[in-house]
Tab-separated table of C-alpha atoms and ligand atoms in Angstrom:
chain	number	residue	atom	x	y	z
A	1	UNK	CA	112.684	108.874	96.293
A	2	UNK	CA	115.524	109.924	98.314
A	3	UNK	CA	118.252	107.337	98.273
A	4	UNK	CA	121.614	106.819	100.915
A	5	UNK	CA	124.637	104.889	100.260
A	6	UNK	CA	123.234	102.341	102.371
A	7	UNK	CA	120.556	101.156	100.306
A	8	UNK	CA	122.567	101.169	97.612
A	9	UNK	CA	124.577	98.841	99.287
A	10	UNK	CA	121.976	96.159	99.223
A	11	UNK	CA	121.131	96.804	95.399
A	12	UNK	CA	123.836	94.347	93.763
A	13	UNK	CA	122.587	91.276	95.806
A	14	UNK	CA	119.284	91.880	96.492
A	15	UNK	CA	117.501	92.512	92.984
A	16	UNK	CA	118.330	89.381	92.198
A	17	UNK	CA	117.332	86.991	95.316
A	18	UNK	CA	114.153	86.985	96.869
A	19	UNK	CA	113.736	87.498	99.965
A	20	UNK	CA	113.490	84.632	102.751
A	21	UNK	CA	110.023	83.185	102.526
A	22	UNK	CA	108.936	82.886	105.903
A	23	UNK	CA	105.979	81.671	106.626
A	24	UNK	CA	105.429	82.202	110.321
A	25	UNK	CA	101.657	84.342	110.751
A	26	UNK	CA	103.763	87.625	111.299
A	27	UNK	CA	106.106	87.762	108.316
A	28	UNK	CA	103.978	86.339	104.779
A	29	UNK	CA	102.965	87.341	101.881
A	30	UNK	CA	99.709	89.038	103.043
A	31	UNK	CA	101.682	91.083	105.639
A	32	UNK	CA	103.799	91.938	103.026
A	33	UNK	CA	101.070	93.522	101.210
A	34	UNK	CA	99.305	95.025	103.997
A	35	UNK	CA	102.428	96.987	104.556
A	36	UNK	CA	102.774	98.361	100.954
A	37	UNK	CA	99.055	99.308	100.296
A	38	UNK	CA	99.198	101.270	104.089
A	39	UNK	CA	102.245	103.044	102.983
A	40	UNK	CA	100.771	103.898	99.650
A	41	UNK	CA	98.003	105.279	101.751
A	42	UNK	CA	100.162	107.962	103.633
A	43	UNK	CA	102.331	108.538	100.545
A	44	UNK	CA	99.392	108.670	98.179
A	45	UNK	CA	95.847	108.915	99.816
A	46	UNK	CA	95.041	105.387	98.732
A	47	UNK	CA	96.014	101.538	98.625
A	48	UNK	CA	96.828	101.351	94.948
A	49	UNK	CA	99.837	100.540	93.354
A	50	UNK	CA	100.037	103.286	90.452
A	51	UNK	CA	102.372	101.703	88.034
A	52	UNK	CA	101.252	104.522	85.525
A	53	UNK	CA	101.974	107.795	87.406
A	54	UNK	CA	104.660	110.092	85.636
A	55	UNK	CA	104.929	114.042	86.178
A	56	UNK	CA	107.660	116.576	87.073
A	57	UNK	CA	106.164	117.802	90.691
A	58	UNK	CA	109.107	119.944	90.935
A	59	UNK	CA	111.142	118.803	93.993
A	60	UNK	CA	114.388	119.079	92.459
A	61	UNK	CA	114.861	115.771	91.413
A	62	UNK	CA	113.381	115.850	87.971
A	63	UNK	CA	110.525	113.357	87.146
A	64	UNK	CA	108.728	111.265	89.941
A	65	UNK	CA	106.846	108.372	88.759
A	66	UNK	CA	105.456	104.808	89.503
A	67	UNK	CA	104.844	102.957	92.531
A	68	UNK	CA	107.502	104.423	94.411
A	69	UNK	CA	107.834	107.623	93.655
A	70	UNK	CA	111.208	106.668	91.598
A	71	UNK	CA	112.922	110.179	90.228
A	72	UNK	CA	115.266	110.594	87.375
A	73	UNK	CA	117.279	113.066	89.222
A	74	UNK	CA	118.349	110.392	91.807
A	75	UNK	CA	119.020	106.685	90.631
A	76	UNK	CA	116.111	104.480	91.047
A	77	UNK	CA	114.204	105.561	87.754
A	78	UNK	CA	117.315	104.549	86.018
A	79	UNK	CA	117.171	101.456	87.863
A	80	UNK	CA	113.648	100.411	86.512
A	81	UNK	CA	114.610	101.198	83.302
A	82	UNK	CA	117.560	98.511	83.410
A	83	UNK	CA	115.712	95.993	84.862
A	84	UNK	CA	113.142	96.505	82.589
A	85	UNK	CA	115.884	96.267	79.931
A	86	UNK	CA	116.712	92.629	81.001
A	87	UNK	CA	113.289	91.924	81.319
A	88	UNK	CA	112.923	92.743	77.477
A	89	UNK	CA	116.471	92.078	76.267
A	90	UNK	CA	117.589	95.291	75.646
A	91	UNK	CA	115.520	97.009	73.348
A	92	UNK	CA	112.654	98.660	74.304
A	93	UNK	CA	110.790	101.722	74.216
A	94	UNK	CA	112.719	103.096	76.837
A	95	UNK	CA	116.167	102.868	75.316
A	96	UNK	CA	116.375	105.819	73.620
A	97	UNK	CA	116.813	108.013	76.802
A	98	UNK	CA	119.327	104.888	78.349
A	99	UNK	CA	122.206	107.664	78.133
A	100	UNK	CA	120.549	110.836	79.313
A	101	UNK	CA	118.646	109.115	82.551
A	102	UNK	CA	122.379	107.293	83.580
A	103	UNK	CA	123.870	110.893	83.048
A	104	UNK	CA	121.154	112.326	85.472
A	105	UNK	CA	121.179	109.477	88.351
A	106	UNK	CA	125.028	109.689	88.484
A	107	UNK	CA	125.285	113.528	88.771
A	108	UNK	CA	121.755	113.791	90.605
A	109	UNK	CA	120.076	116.338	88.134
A	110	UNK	CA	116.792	117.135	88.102
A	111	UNK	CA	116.965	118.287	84.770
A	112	UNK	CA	114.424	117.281	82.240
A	113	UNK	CA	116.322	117.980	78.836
A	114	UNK	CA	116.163	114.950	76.381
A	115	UNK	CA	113.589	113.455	78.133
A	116	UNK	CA	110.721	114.312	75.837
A	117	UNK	CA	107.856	111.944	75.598
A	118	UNK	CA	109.480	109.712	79.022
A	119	UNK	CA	106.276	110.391	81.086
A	120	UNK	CA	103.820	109.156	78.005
A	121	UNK	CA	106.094	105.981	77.934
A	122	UNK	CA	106.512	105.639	81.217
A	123	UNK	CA	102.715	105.814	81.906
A	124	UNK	CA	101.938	103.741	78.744
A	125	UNK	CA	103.980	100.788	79.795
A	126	UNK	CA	102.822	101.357	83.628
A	127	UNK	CA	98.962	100.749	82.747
A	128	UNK	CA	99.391	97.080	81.137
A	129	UNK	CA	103.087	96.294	80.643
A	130	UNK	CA	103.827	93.137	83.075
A	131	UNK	CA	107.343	93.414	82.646
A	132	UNK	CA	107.738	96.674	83.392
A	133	UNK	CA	105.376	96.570	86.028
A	134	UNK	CA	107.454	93.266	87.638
A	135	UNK	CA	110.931	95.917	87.177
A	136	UNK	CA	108.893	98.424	89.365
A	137	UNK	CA	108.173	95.591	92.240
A	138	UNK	CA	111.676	94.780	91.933
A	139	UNK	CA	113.358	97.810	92.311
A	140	UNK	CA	110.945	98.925	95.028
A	141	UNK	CA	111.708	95.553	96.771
A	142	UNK	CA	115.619	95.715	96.560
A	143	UNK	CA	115.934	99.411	97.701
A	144	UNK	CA	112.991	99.723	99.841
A	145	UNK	CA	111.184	96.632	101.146
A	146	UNK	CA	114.327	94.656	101.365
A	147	UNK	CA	116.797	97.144	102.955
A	148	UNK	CA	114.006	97.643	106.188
A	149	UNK	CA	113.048	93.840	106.988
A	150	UNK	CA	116.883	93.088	106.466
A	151	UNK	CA	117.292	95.820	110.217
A	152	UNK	CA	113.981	94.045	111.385
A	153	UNK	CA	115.923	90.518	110.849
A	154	UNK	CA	118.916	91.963	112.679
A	155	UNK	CA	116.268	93.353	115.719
A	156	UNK	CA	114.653	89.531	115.644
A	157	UNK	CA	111.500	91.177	115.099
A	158	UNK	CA	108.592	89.398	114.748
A	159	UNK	CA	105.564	90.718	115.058
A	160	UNK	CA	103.783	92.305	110.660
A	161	UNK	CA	103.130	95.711	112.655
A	162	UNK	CA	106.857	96.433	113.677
A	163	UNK	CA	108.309	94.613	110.667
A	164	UNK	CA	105.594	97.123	108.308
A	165	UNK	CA	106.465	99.862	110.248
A	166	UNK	CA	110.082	99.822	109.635
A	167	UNK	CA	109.311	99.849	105.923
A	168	UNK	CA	106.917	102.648	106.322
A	169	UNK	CA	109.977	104.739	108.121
A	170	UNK	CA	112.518	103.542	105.649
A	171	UNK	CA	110.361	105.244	102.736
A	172	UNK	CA	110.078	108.460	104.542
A	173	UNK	CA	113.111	108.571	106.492
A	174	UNK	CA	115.761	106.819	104.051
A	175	UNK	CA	117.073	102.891	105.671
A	176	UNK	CA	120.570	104.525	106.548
A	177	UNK	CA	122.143	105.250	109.686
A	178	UNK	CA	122.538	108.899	109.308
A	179	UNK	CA	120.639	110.653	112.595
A	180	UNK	CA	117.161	111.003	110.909
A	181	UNK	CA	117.541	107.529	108.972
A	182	UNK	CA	115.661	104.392	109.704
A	183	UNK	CA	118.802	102.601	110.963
A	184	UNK	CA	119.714	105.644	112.955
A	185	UNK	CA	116.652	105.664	114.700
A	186	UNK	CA	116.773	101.860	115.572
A	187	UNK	CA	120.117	102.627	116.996
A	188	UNK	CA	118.369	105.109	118.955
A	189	UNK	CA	115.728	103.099	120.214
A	190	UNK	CA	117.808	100.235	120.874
A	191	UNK	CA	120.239	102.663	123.324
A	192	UNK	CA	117.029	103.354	125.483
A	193	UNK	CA	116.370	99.983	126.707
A	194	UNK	CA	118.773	100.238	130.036
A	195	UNK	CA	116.849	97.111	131.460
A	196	UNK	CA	114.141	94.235	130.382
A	197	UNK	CA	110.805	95.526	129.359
A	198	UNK	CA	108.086	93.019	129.625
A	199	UNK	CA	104.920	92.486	127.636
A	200	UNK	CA	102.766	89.635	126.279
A	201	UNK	CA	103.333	89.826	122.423
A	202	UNK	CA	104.781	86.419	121.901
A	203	UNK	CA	108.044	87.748	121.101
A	204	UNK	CA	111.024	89.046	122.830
A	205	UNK	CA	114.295	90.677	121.763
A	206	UNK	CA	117.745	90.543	122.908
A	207	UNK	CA	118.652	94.654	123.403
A	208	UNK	CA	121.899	94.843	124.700
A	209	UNK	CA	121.505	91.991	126.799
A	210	UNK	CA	118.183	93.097	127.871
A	211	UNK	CA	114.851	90.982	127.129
A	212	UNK	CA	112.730	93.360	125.625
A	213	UNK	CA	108.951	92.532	124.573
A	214	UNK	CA	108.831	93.358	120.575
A	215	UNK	CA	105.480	96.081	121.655
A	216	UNK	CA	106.904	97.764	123.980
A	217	UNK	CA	110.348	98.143	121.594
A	218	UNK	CA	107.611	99.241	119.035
A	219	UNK	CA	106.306	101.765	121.319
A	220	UNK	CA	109.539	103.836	121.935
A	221	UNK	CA	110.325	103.404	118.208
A	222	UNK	CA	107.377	104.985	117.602
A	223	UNK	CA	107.960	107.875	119.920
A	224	UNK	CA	111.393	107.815	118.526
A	225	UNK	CA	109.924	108.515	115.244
A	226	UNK	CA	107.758	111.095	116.496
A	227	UNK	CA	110.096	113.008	118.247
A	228	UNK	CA	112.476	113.084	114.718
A	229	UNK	CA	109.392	114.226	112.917
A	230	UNK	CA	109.144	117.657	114.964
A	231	UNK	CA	112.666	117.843	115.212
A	232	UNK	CA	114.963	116.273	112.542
A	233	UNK	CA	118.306	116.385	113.539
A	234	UNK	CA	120.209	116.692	110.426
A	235	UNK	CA	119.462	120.517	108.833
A	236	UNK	CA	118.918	118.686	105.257
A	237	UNK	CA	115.934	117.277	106.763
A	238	UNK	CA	114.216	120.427	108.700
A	239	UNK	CA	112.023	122.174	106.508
A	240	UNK	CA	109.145	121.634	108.877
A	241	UNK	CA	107.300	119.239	105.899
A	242	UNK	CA	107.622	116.215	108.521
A	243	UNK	CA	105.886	117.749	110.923
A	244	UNK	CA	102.977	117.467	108.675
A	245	UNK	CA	103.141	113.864	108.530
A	246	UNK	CA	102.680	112.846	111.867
A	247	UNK	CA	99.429	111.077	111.153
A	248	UNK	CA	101.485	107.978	109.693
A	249	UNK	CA	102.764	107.311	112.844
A	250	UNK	CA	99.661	108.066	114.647
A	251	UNK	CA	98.013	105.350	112.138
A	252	UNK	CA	100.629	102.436	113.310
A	253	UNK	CA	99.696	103.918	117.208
A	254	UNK	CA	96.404	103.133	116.726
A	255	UNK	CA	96.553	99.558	115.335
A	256	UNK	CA	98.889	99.043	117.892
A	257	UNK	CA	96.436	100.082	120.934
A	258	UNK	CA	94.209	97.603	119.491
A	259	UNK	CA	96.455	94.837	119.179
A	260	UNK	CA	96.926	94.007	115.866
A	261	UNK	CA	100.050	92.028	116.191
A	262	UNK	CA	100.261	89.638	113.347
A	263	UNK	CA	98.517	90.586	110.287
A	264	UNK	CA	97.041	87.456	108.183
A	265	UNK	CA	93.797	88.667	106.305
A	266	UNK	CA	93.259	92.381	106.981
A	267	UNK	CA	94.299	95.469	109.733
A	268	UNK	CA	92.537	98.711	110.430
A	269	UNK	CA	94.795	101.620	110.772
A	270	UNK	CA	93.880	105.327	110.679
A	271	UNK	CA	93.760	107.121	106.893
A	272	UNK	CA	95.455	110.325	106.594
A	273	UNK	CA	92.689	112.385	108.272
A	274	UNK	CA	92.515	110.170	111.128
A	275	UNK	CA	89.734	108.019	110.023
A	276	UNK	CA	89.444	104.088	110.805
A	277	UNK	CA	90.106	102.184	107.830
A	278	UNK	CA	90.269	98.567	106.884
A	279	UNK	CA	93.099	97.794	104.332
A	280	UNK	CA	92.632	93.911	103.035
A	281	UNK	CA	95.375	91.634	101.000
B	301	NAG	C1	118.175	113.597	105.879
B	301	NAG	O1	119.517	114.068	106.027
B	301	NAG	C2	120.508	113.093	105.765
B	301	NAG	C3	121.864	113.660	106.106
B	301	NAG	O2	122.083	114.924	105.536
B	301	NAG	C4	120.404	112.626	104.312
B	301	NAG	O3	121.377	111.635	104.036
B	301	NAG	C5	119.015	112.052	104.110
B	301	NAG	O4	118.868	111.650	102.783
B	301	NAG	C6	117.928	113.064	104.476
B	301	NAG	N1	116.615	112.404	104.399
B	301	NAG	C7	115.615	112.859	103.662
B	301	NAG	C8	114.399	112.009	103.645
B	301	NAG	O5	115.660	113.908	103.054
B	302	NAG	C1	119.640	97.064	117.682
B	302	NAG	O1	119.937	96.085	118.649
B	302	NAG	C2	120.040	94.741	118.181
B	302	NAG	C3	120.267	93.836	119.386
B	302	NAG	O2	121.374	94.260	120.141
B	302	NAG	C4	121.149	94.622	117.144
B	302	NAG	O3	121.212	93.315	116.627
B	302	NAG	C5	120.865	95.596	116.020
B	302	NAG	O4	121.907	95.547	115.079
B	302	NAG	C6	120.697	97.001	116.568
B	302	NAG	N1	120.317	97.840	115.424
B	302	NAG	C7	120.936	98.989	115.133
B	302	NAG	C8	120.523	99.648	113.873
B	302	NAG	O5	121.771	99.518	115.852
B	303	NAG	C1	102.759	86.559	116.156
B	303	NAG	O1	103.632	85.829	115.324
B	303	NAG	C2	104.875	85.538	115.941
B	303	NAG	C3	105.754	84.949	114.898
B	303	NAG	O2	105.200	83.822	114.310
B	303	NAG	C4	104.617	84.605	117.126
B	303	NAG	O3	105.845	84.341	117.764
B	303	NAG	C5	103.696	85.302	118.100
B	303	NAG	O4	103.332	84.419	119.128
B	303	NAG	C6	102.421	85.800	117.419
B	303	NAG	N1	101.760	86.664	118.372
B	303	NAG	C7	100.438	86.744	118.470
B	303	NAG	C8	99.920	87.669	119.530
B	303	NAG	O5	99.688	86.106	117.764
C-alpha cells in the first residue's frame, strides 16, 4: 500500500492507543466493520479479511500481502513484522529477514533478494497465528483506519456512511493532503460550501462558518472523488487505472440514495459489478 508522510505521522502515537470508543449508532464497532469488509470488497472482490495472502504481483513495490495489501518495498510490511516482534518478544519466525525488509522499507525497493521462503511464512502465520494476525489489525488501524476517522473527527462527521467512506478514499487515494489525497480532497470539498446547505440527516457541520447538512457534504465529496478519479491531478497518479474504479464510489452513491445513514446491523451497497449486496457485522 502506498504510504505519505502524513500517515506516517500518526504511526508513533497511534499503534499504541486505541481509538476513542464512541458509542453513538453512527461511529461503533459494527460500523467499524462494515467499513472494512466493503472496502475489502472493492480492493478484493469479497468481505474477507485474508490474513494469509503473500505474492509478488509485480507493482514495483516487491511483495504485497495480508489484509492490507502491506508491501515490502514501502514500510508497512516491515511494520507488521515489528509489531509482531513485540507481540512474540523478539524471536520469531520472521526475524531472520528483520535486516533485509528494514533495508527495503527505508530505500523503497521492490526487490525480492534475501527474502526466500517470506511468502510461505508470511501465509503460514496469516492462516492461524493470533498474534500475527492482531499485528496486521494494528498496523492497518494506525496507518489506515485511524489516519481517515482522525479528518472525519476534525469535519464533526457523524453519520458510519461518510465516516466509512473516508476510509475507503484514504486506502485508494493515500490520507495526505497532496491534490489527489484524502485530506486534499476534503480541503476541496470543504472550499465549495460558499453558503449553508440544508438536509435532514441529524447532523450538521460547521464549513467555514457555514451550516452544512453531513449528506449533502457527502454528496459533493463524492463528486469530488469522482471527478479525481477521471482526472488525477498529480501526474504520479494518472495512469488511467482509477478510472476503472469508479464503481466504489458508485457503491457509497447508492447506499446513500437509500438512506443508509447510520449503520448498526448491516448496509447494502453495490459489489464491484454493480450488483446489490448486503454486507453484515
Ligand atoms: C498520488 O500522487 C501523490 C503526489 O505525487 C503521491 O504522494 C501519492 O502517493 C499518489 N497516490 C497514489 C495512490 O499513488
Ligand atoms: C474542513 O473544514 C472543517 C471545518 O472548517 C475543518 O475543521 C477541517 O480541518 C477541514 N478539513 C480539511 C482537510 O481542510
Ligand atoms: C445518526 O447518528 C448520529 C450520531 O449519533 C445522530 O446524530 C443522527 O441523528 C443519526 N441519524 C439518523 C438518521 O439516524
Amino acid at each position: 500500500m502506498k504510504i505519505t508522510a502524513f500517515t506516517l505521522g500518526f504511526l508513533a502515537a497511534a499503534a499504541s492507543a486505541a481509538p476513542a470508543a464512541d458509542t453513538a449508532s453512527g461511529n461503533n464497532a459494527c460500523a467499524k466493520t462494515l467499513a472494512l469488509k466493503i472496502t475489502n470488497i472493492y480492493e478484493n472482490g469479497d468481505t474477507n479479511f485474508h490474513y494469509d495472502y503473500c505474492e509478488n504481483i509485480k507493482d514495483g513495490r516487491g511483495f504485497t500481502s495480508g489484509i492490507s495489501g502491506f508491501c515490502t518495498g514501502t514500510a508497512d510490511a516491515w511494520e507488521v513484522v515489528q509489531q509482531y516482534h513485540k507481540l512474540t518478544g523478539g524471536k520469531d519466525s520472521f526475524s531472520k529477514y528483520d535486516g533485509v525488509l528494514k533495508k527495503y522499507a527505508q530505500s523503497g525497493s521492490d526487490s525480492t533478494s534475501g527474502l526466500d521462503g517470506y511468502c510461505s511464512v508470511w501465509s503460514k502465520l496469516g492462516k492461524s497465528d493470533a498474534k500475527f494476525r492482531n499485528a496486521q489489525d494494528a498496523i492497518r488501524d494506525s496507518m489506515y483506519y485511524n489516519p481517515s476517522q482522525k479528518l472525519a473527527d476534525q469535519l464533526g462527521l457523524k453519520l458510519s456512511i461518510s465516516r466509512a467512506q473516508l476510509y475507503d478514499c484514504g486506502t485508494q487515494h493515500g490520507t495526505g493532503s497532496d491534490a489527489d489525497g484524502l485530506a486534499g480532497l476534503i480541503k476541496t470539498t470543504n472550499a465549495s460550501f460558499k453558503a449553508d446547505a440544508k438536509g435532514s440527516s441529524g447532523s450538521t457541520l460547521k464549513i467555514n462558518g457555514h451550516n452544512v447538512d453531513e449528506v449533502a457534504w457527502l454528496t459533493k465529496f463524492l463528486q469530488v472523488r469522482t471527478n479525481d478519479l477521471l482526472h488525477p491531478k498529480e501526474k504520479e497518479n494518472a495512469s488511467g487505472a482509477w478510472k476503472e474504479t469508479l464503481y466504489r464510489v458508485k457503491s457509497y452513491q447508492y447506499a446513500l440514495s437509500k438512506k443508509q445513514y447510520n449503520w448498526t446491523k448491516s448496509v447494502q451497497v453495490l459489489d464491484n459489478d454493480g450488483k446489490p449486496v448486503t454486507v453484515s457485522c
